[in-house]
Amino acid sequence: SVAAQSHSLSTYGGTGRFSLDDIYTDGLLEVMDGSGETTTLGLEDVVGPLGTLNEDADTVLVSGEAGSGKSTLLQRLHLLWAREALLTNTFLLFPFSCRKLNAEHRELSLKELLFLHCCWPDRGQDEVFQFILDHPNLVLFTFDGLDEFKQGFTDEERHCCPTKQVPIPVLLFNLLQGTLMKGVMKVVTSRPQAVGPSLKRYLRKEVLLKGFSPGGIDCFVKKHHSDPAMARRVLESLQANTVLLSLCHIPVFCWIVTKCHQELLAGQDGVPQTITDVYLLVLQHFFQRKSSQSQGVLGKAWLEEHLDTVLKLGQLALEGLEASCYVFSGYELQRNGLTEQDVSMGFLIYCNDLSVTDCKRYEFIHVTLQCFFAALYVVLNRNADRIAISRLFQSQYRQLLGRSQRCLGHCIDSSVEEMESHVTEKPNLQITAQFVSGLLSQRHHYLLLECCPAAVRERKVKQVVKSLSKGMQRHFKSIPRPVEGEKKSMHAMPSFVWLIKCIYEMQDNSIAQDTMAKLDVEHLKLTYCNIGPVECTALAYVLKYLRNPVGLQLDNNSVGDVGVEQLLPCLHICHSL
């Protein structure tokens, strides 16, 4: 069953299925030891001893940003296990999807979880389960997308009985911390923001997935295009545009660029500069593919022609993100007015899983595409809530405020801990806010002209600019006064980098200039901020407007050679790097 499920790259199933063997390209895997030194790993080392920090723990975390290839890496691990080419000491493997576990509202025992959500044994169910209990060291559980699980991790409710029925979060969290089924190895994938200190205590090791190396990009493009001449043309176009090349270090962007090579090489709307440009390219590609099938040609007003489909998909996407929902039933599609024709566009695909269920379920090709459609809905819906944009940008600040107010609450209110366990990270809303910023860029004014009245668009642009300005002010106010004899320094948080990326998506020099006019520091520390080549492009775009030279510290990130090249526009304002 696992071999059959893992054979094809189902993530991009809406645009044709690839054999995983034909398309899989290794990403950069690193593990950090106790002293902060990093070691490069192979796929076979993910569950191996290399990089182990806690011998008593059973959970390995594979962390990486959205689109870095976490799900595909796990799928490759499953396939090689099923072929007995990897993890040969593992007798049974049970793969779980956290986004699908969200839809499970019943209380289940461990036995029911394994057999309802993974694989139902034809016979001897009790014997199979007893084997698992007797030989935990021969069993592996994998959980894909912990960041998409509705409830934040908590270790408050202990549970160790494999036959007692409990809510899914209790079952999952006790498996991860080893209270339940100690000895079973667990591999979990997640975005870094979703993994807090309480979970990290139970990790055997954390493996960092950094996306493609330059050689990985070459390898992926050549695998994607069977025609060597076409592969060479695509690679030459990437080498000629380092901004696009920096985007391709993230595998999902690399897939989009290679998939949309005809639009890219035609270059009718200029070369993509931002992530929003790249996703508009994929939107255009899907609609073009559908038009070609009906002997039609996509006109210049292609977005207006498909506005009805875009808005219906956008509403579904936004409602899903706000509810931490990534899997949709046929009823939910009908409720949003989506037809078979809308689904046939390819943005939604059927969920492939081994669970026992009769109803069809759908998901977006990739979670970043769900974020993009949500952003399109926020920008193009004329009847949208007037505070939708402000709410999108301020969700993380309300969350932080709520946490600070709850700090003293522990002294007076016993319900505080229960509230805290429901706090979830909102990285997908940050990605959506980035896309909103990009769609409201002057670059896309003419594309949106017939879809969104100019007055409405201008109001939304002002809301984004105001939200970005407020967000930056929060950071600048937190800059401490310098100690006598030391330079005035600012240690930026990851949300600062996110705001910088939003400004870059807008491609408005005046906004970048106004923002940097208010930053008065001599040293800018950006360590441990998950900065790769994409972030370097955005940083350079904004930091070049600094009034005074700064020392820029980028240790413990994934800058790389391409990232350094992207920083060139701002090096004149850096007295040290």
XYZ file of C-alpha atoms in Angstrom:
577
model
C 0.000 0.000 0.000
C 2.775 2.451 0.910
C 4.614 1.689 -2.358
C 1.482 2.381 -4.395
C 0.751 5.585 -2.495
C 4.308 6.889 -2.859
C 5.019 5.988 -6.488
C 3.830 9.249 -8.070
C 4.427 12.838 -7.086
C 0.832 13.514 -6.119
C 1.485 17.043 -4.819
C 1.313 18.393 -8.367
C -1.280 15.878 -9.559
C -3.495 18.526 -11.103
C -1.012 19.117 -13.913
C 0.031 15.557 -14.713
C 1.550 12.895 -12.515
C 5.288 12.343 -12.334
C 6.968 9.142 -11.310
C 8.875 10.054 -8.160
C 11.911 8.171 -9.501
C 11.977 10.356 -12.606
C 11.651 13.739 -10.907
C 12.956 13.456 -7.313
C 15.967 15.667 -6.627
C 17.801 15.701 -3.309
C 17.538 18.868 -1.240
C 20.224 20.157 1.124
C 19.887 18.442 4.502
C 21.803 19.737 7.502
C 21.887 18.962 11.202
C 23.329 21.180 13.917
C 25.315 19.783 16.830
C 25.330 21.160 20.388
C 28.127 23.625 19.586
C 26.298 25.153 16.607
C 28.375 23.416 13.902
C 26.391 22.054 10.933
C 26.844 18.697 9.205
C 25.414 17.725 5.804
C 23.229 14.623 5.755
C 21.941 12.172 3.180
C 18.373 10.860 3.123
C 19.540 7.649 4.793
C 20.848 9.694 7.764
C 17.478 11.268 8.657
C 16.586 8.368 10.962
C 20.220 7.343 11.566
C 22.464 8.214 14.529
C 24.270 11.147 12.854
C 23.420 14.431 14.574
C 21.604 12.897 17.545
C 21.358 15.325 20.479
C 19.014 13.404 22.786
C 19.518 9.624 22.903
C 16.414 9.153 25.071
C 14.021 10.741 22.568
C 12.362 8.999 19.593
C 11.164 11.942 17.467
C 13.150 13.343 14.523
C 11.992 16.731 13.226
C 12.561 17.671 9.567
C 11.995 21.435 9.404
C 11.937 23.715 6.381
C 10.074 26.685 4.937
C 6.909 26.343 2.828
C 7.750 24.708 -0.502
C 11.186 23.456 0.569
C 10.274 19.831 -0.241
C 9.395 18.323 3.164
C 6.396 16.279 1.962
C 8.252 15.028 -1.103
C 11.258 14.014 1.014
C 8.943 12.011 3.271
C 7.294 10.429 0.227
C 10.733 9.392 -1.061
C 11.558 7.901 2.338
C 8.310 5.877 2.216
C 8.977 4.617 -1.317
C 12.540 3.500 -0.600
C 11.360 1.737 2.582
C 8.620 -0.088 0.646
C 11.261 -1.299 -1.828
C 13.515 -2.376 1.053
C 16.197 0.017 -0.214
C 16.218 2.117 2.987
C 15.336 1.631 6.677
C 15.787 -2.128 6.279
C 15.514 -2.625 10.066
C 12.018 -1.104 10.049
C 9.360 -3.816 9.707
C 6.217 -1.640 9.668
C 5.756 1.978 8.548
C 2.632 4.067 9.194
C 2.382 7.397 7.291
C 0.075 10.143 8.620
C -0.924 13.547 7.253
C -1.599 16.156 9.961
C -3.910 18.123 7.662
C -6.051 14.990 7.301
C -5.950 14.277 11.031
C -7.553 17.718 11.467
C -10.713 16.280 9.909
C -10.920 13.473 12.497
C -13.245 14.585 15.292
C -13.841 11.202 16.945
C -11.939 9.981 19.960
C -9.708 7.094 18.869
C -7.379 4.560 20.427
C -3.890 4.057 18.981
C -5.085 0.826 17.334
C -7.970 2.651 15.616
C -5.676 5.484 14.537
C -3.250 3.066 12.856
C -5.846 0.929 11.115
C -8.408 3.601 10.207
C -5.929 6.203 8.949
C -3.170 4.050 7.480
C -3.819 0.460 6.520
C -6.557 -1.985 7.476
C -5.077 -5.521 7.881
C -6.930 -8.171 5.889
C -6.720 -10.587 8.800
C -5.114 -11.014 12.199
C -5.667 -7.409 13.267
C -5.120 -8.231 16.940
C -1.907 -10.153 16.155
C -0.551 -7.275 14.042
C -1.263 -4.776 16.815
C 0.313 -7.035 19.437
C 3.434 -7.295 17.261
C 3.641 -3.456 17.235
C 3.323 -3.330 21.027
C 5.945 -6.062 21.509
C 8.467 -4.694 18.961
C 8.295 -0.866 18.947
C 11.898 -0.692 17.722
C 10.791 -2.286 14.402
C 8.087 0.353 13.738
C 8.229 3.866 12.221
C 5.491 6.523 12.292
C 5.721 9.590 10.023
C 3.632 12.753 10.504
C 3.663 15.218 7.612
C 2.864 18.902 8.230
C 2.718 19.376 11.989
C 2.460 23.141 11.296
C -0.918 22.446 9.632
C -2.335 20.754 12.724
C -5.031 22.975 14.272
C -3.921 22.690 17.873
C -0.517 23.846 19.150
C 1.663 21.247 20.880
C 1.169 20.776 24.624
C 2.545 18.166 27.023
C 0.044 18.809 29.820
C -2.257 15.793 29.353
C -0.396 12.500 29.725
C -1.708 9.330 28.077
C 0.064 5.980 27.821
C -2.673 3.381 27.164
C -2.676 2.128 23.539
C -6.277 0.864 23.710
C -8.000 3.805 25.429
C -9.907 6.243 23.211
C -8.815 9.916 23.495
C -9.012 13.041 21.280
C -6.591 13.065 18.318
C -4.392 15.930 19.695
C -3.824 14.003 22.955
C -2.923 10.867 20.976
C -0.557 12.715 18.625
C 1.251 14.760 21.277
C 1.807 11.742 23.542
C 3.227 9.782 20.617
C 5.648 12.630 19.837
C 6.877 12.983 23.415
C 7.212 9.218 23.886
C 4.692 8.805 26.709
C 2.742 6.526 24.364
C 4.626 3.826 22.408
C 8.103 4.600 23.722
C 10.679 3.116 21.367
C 8.762 3.699 18.122
C 10.753 6.071 15.897
C 8.781 9.100 14.697
C 9.686 11.425 11.798
C 7.769 14.732 11.777
C 7.884 17.500 9.160
C 7.023 21.101 9.981
C 7.840 24.697 9.267
C 10.259 26.022 11.904
C 7.859 28.660 13.292
C 5.401 25.988 14.463
C 7.877 24.140 16.691
C 8.237 25.750 20.107
C 10.572 24.991 23.032
C 8.036 22.640 24.674
C 8.201 20.225 21.718
C 11.951 20.643 21.147
C 12.599 19.034 24.548
C 11.320 15.753 23.109
C 13.342 15.778 19.873
C 16.066 13.262 19.138
C 17.426 15.700 16.541
C 16.292 18.431 14.171
C 17.167 18.066 10.494
C 17.046 21.295 8.465
C 15.857 21.039 4.846
C 17.359 23.997 2.973
C 15.885 23.458 -0.514
C 17.975 23.013 -3.672
C 21.677 23.719 -4.095
C 22.727 25.313 -7.433
C 23.522 21.800 -8.654
C 20.095 20.652 -7.470
C 18.380 23.314 -9.594
C 20.297 22.114 -12.683
C 19.422 18.508 -11.912
C 15.704 19.248 -11.359
C 15.314 21.274 -14.587
C 17.069 18.572 -16.637
C 14.855 15.872 -15.120
C 11.744 17.940 -15.807
C 12.564 18.536 -19.498
C 13.312 15.460 -21.584
C 14.495 17.757 -24.400
C 18.107 18.774 -23.503
C 17.872 21.894 -25.709
C 14.796 23.129 -23.809
C 16.413 22.370 -20.439
C 19.475 24.362 -21.535
C 17.312 27.352 -22.582
C 15.499 27.383 -19.227
C 18.792 27.165 -17.293
C 20.320 29.964 -19.412
C 17.309 32.184 -18.666
C 17.763 31.487 -14.937
C 21.485 32.250 -15.029
C 20.707 35.540 -16.774
C 18.321 36.555 -13.978
C 19.788 35.987 -10.516
C 16.539 37.095 -8.826
C 14.700 34.218 -10.520
C 17.626 31.895 -9.798
C 17.442 32.777 -6.106
C 13.727 31.876 -6.088
C 14.508 28.474 -7.604
C 16.411 27.406 -4.485
C 12.914 26.747 -3.095
C 11.731 23.576 -4.889
C 8.087 24.624 -5.317
C 9.200 27.819 -7.098
C 11.634 25.798 -9.200
C 8.748 23.530 -10.226
C 6.608 26.561 -11.190
C 9.403 28.090 -13.270
C 10.102 24.833 -15.126
C 6.381 24.117 -15.552
C 5.724 27.585 -16.984
C 8.818 27.645 -19.203
C 6.871 28.691 -22.331
C 5.434 31.795 -20.642
C 8.828 32.473 -19.050
C 10.792 32.266 -22.302
C 8.153 34.264 -24.188
C 8.673 37.034 -21.625
C 5.619 39.029 -22.725
C 5.109 40.583 -19.291
C 8.787 40.912 -18.428
C 10.905 38.577 -16.345
C 9.406 37.623 -12.943
C 11.024 39.560 -10.088
C 8.856 38.624 -7.126
C 7.089 35.562 -5.729
C 3.763 37.146 -6.762
C 5.035 37.400 -10.357
C 5.866 33.698 -10.289
C 2.414 32.687 -9.001
C 0.637 34.891 -11.545
C 2.694 32.981 -14.113
C 1.361 29.643 -12.849
C -2.203 31.025 -12.783
C -1.839 32.127 -16.391
C -0.303 28.762 -17.324
C -3.234 26.765 -15.917
C -5.839 28.933 -17.639
C -3.839 28.813 -20.889
C -3.694 25.012 -20.677
C -7.487 24.884 -20.325
C -7.993 27.390 -23.183
C -5.696 25.353 -25.451
C -7.815 22.249 -24.835
C -10.874 24.116 -26.133
C -8.921 25.555 -29.102
C -8.935 28.977 -27.529
C -6.158 31.475 -26.865
C -5.793 33.356 -23.617
C -6.425 37.051 -24.160
C -4.801 39.992 -22.395
C -7.782 40.235 -20.034
C -7.317 36.593 -18.981
C -7.778 37.312 -15.273
C -11.066 39.138 -15.852
C -12.289 36.257 -18.054
C -11.736 33.790 -15.199
C -12.634 36.121 -12.323
C -15.657 34.078 -11.208
C -13.534 30.910 -10.788
C -10.743 32.853 -9.053
C -13.126 34.427 -6.510
C -14.827 31.118 -5.670
C -11.477 29.364 -5.197
C -10.211 32.402 -3.269
C -13.122 32.360 -0.824
C -12.619 28.623 -0.207
C -8.872 29.197 0.297
C -9.257 32.125 2.732
C -11.951 30.448 4.832
C -9.720 27.374 4.987
C -6.648 29.308 6.137
C -8.588 31.132 8.830
C -9.861 27.793 10.158
C -6.507 25.958 9.669
C -8.301 23.756 7.109
C -6.432 22.409 4.067
C -8.689 19.496 3.044
C -12.197 20.195 1.707
C -15.246 17.984 1.213
C -17.424 18.019 -1.885
C -20.111 19.743 0.214
C -17.732 22.619 1.062
C -16.929 23.055 -2.638
C -20.653 23.166 -3.478
C -21.322 25.655 -0.678
C -18.773 28.010 -2.299
C -20.400 27.525 -5.719
C -17.490 25.586 -7.240
C -18.456 23.470 -10.239
C -16.807 20.490 -11.944
C -15.485 22.938 -14.539
C -13.818 25.039 -11.810
C -12.231 21.913 -10.289
C -11.049 20.746 -13.738
C -8.803 23.835 -13.998
C -6.300 21.815 -11.922
C -5.761 24.025 -8.870
C -7.577 21.512 -6.661
C -6.717 17.817 -6.618
C -8.228 14.734 -5.025
C -6.698 13.703 -1.721
C -4.955 10.364 -2.011
C -4.797 8.526 1.285
C -5.328 5.093 2.754
C -8.028 6.045 5.244
C -11.406 4.327 5.241
C -13.798 6.947 3.828
C -16.397 7.088 1.070
C -16.511 10.845 0.458
C -14.285 12.650 -2.021
C -11.946 15.185 -0.481
C -9.929 17.897 -2.211
C -6.873 20.018 -1.471
C -4.965 22.756 -3.287
C -1.923 21.581 -5.262
C 0.291 23.226 -2.653
C -0.440 25.236 0.483
C 1.313 28.290 -1.024
C -1.202 28.187 -3.899
C -4.019 28.206 -1.327
C -2.387 31.325 0.175
C -2.195 32.917 -3.291
C -5.895 32.345 -4.003
C -6.772 33.714 -0.553
C -4.767 36.849 -1.410
C -6.542 37.174 -4.782
C -9.879 37.052 -2.947
C -8.800 39.751 -0.454
C -7.663 42.029 -3.308
C -10.358 41.348 -5.956
C -13.510 40.887 -3.873
C -15.354 44.199 -4.087
C -17.562 43.312 -1.113
C -14.656 42.338 1.119
C -14.607 43.349 4.748
C -12.924 46.776 4.916
C -10.628 45.616 7.713
C -9.659 42.320 6.026
C -6.192 43.600 5.087
C -5.491 45.115 8.512
C -6.617 41.867 10.147
C -4.300 39.872 7.885
C -1.242 41.941 8.820
C -2.059 42.281 12.514
C -3.025 38.672 13.346
C 0.457 37.832 14.640
C 0.617 40.988 16.787
C -2.743 40.238 18.418
C -1.426 36.746 19.082
C 1.734 38.096 20.726
C -0.303 40.606 22.730
C -2.574 37.807 23.896
C 0.459 35.825 25.040
C 1.917 38.758 26.984
C -1.411 39.417 28.703
C -1.606 35.755 29.660
C 1.823 35.737 31.324
C 0.434 37.055 34.626
C -2.840 35.245 34.019
C -1.242 32.010 35.286
C -1.237 33.510 38.781
C -4.961 34.176 38.829
C -6.747 32.046 36.226
C -6.480 28.269 35.857
C -8.124 28.349 32.407
C -5.148 30.199 30.913
C -3.192 27.030 30.139
C -6.174 25.635 28.252
C -6.350 28.855 26.177
C -2.639 28.690 25.472
C -2.835 25.187 24.043
C -5.146 26.497 21.280
C -2.666 29.155 20.110
C -1.376 28.205 16.661
C 1.239 29.851 14.499
C -0.039 31.688 11.408
C 2.794 31.435 8.839
C 0.268 30.881 6.032
C -1.405 34.209 6.772
C 2.028 35.842 6.508
C 2.507 34.271 3.057
C -0.991 35.496 2.115
C -0.086 39.023 3.263
C 3.036 38.865 1.056
C 0.895 37.970 -1.952
C -1.588 40.761 -1.137
C 1.341 43.224 -1.123
C 2.568 41.885 -4.469
C -0.849 41.922 -6.159
C -1.308 45.579 -5.152
C 2.034 46.496 -6.722
C 1.934 49.067 -9.510
C 3.444 46.323 -11.743
C 0.064 44.550 -11.815
C -2.138 47.647 -12.057
C -3.257 46.977 -15.654
C -3.910 43.272 -15.047
C -6.263 44.084 -12.156
C -7.784 47.205 -13.739
C -11.001 45.576 -15.004
C -11.320 43.252 -11.995
C -10.992 45.813 -9.235
C -12.124 49.481 -9.426
C -9.247 51.949 -9.164
C -10.692 53.610 -6.052
C -11.014 50.267 -4.230
C -7.481 49.288 -5.267
C -6.052 52.592 -4.011
C -7.810 52.180 -0.657
C -6.341 48.702 -0.278
C -2.843 49.912 -1.230
C -3.052 52.543 1.507
C -4.146 49.903 4.024
C -1.153 47.698 3.166
C 1.304 50.616 3.366
C -0.168 51.672 6.739
C 0.036 48.090 8.076
C 3.676 47.741 6.951
C 4.572 51.084 8.525
C 2.932 50.134 11.852
C 4.666 46.750 11.825
C 8.073 48.335 11.279
C 7.464 50.920 14.006
C 6.852 48.096 16.484
C 10.310 46.748 15.686
C 12.016 50.124 15.812
C 10.449 50.932 19.207
C 11.937 47.730 20.614
C 15.514 48.841 19.839
C 17.246 49.251 23.218
C 19.432 52.224 24.039
C 23.094 51.460 23.369
C 25.363 50.566 26.253
C 28.045 53.213 26.694
C 30.985 52.453 24.434
C 28.989 50.035 22.236
C 27.236 50.518 18.907
C 23.471 50.963 18.721
C 22.235 47.555 17.688
C 18.982 45.938 16.582
C 18.423 42.181 16.744
C 15.705 41.580 14.165
C 13.040 38.906 14.592
C 11.799 36.680 11.719
C 8.673 38.878 11.458
C 10.958 41.818 10.556
C 12.238 39.812 7.580
C 8.626 39.024 6.622
C 7.762 42.747 6.583
C 10.837 43.427 4.426
C 9.632 40.730 1.996
C 6.189 42.372 1.835
C 7.813 45.714 0.968
C 9.871 43.996 -1.745
C 6.727 42.388 -3.211
C 5.199 45.872 -3.603
C 8.221 47.012 -5.665
C 7.749 50.620 -4.562
C 11.019 52.459 -3.914
C 9.302 55.236 -1.967
C 7.920 52.768 0.627
C 11.367 51.194 1.081
C 12.933 54.647 1.370
C 10.401 55.878 3.967
C 10.842 52.706 6.028
C 14.628 52.884 6.176
C 14.560 56.618 6.986
C 13.210 55.665 10.432
C 15.842 53.000 11.164
C 18.705 54.471 13.171
C 21.160 51.727 14.137
C 24.840 50.992 13.561
C 24.559 47.205 13.758
C 21.770 45.017 12.307
C 21.736 41.456 13.600
C 19.745 38.966 11.516
C 20.993 35.640 12.890
C 18.706 32.557 12.982
C 16.078 34.222 10.768
C 15.856 31.487 8.076
C 17.402 33.833 5.520
C 18.119 32.280 2.125
C 18.718 33.798 -1.341
C 15.054 34.913 -1.632
C 15.263 36.902 1.614
C 18.627 38.373 0.551
C 16.983 39.825 -2.587
C 14.345 41.555 -0.455
C 16.873 42.755 2.144
C 19.109 44.309 -0.497
C 16.127 46.070 -2.102
C 15.192 47.765 1.192
C 18.532 48.180 3.007
C 20.136 50.088 0.124
C 18.043 53.067 1.290
C 19.627 53.188 4.766
C 20.847 56.699 5.589
C 23.906 55.586 7.543
C 26.260 52.606 7.117
C 25.558 49.499 9.210
C 27.265 46.288 10.147
C 25.108 43.445 8.838
C 25.284 40.118 10.678
C 23.807 37.098 8.864
C 25.353 34.132 10.695
C 23.388 30.881 11.087
C 21.253 31.321 7.976
C 21.323 29.763 4.474
C 22.667 32.697 2.458
C 24.944 30.786 0.054
C 26.787 32.176 -2.967
C 23.595 33.214 -4.777
C 22.404 35.016 -1.626
C 25.649 36.974 -1.377
C 25.251 37.956 -5.023
C 21.733 39.209 -4.247
C 23.151 41.406 -1.456
C 25.437 43.337 -3.831
C 23.025 46.309 -4.263
C 23.236 47.118 -0.540
C 26.919 46.365 0.153
C 27.870 50.035 -0.294
C 25.918 50.826 2.882
C 27.443 47.950 4.914
C 30.682 48.755 6.722
C 30.881 45.065 7.654
C 29.146 41.859 6.589
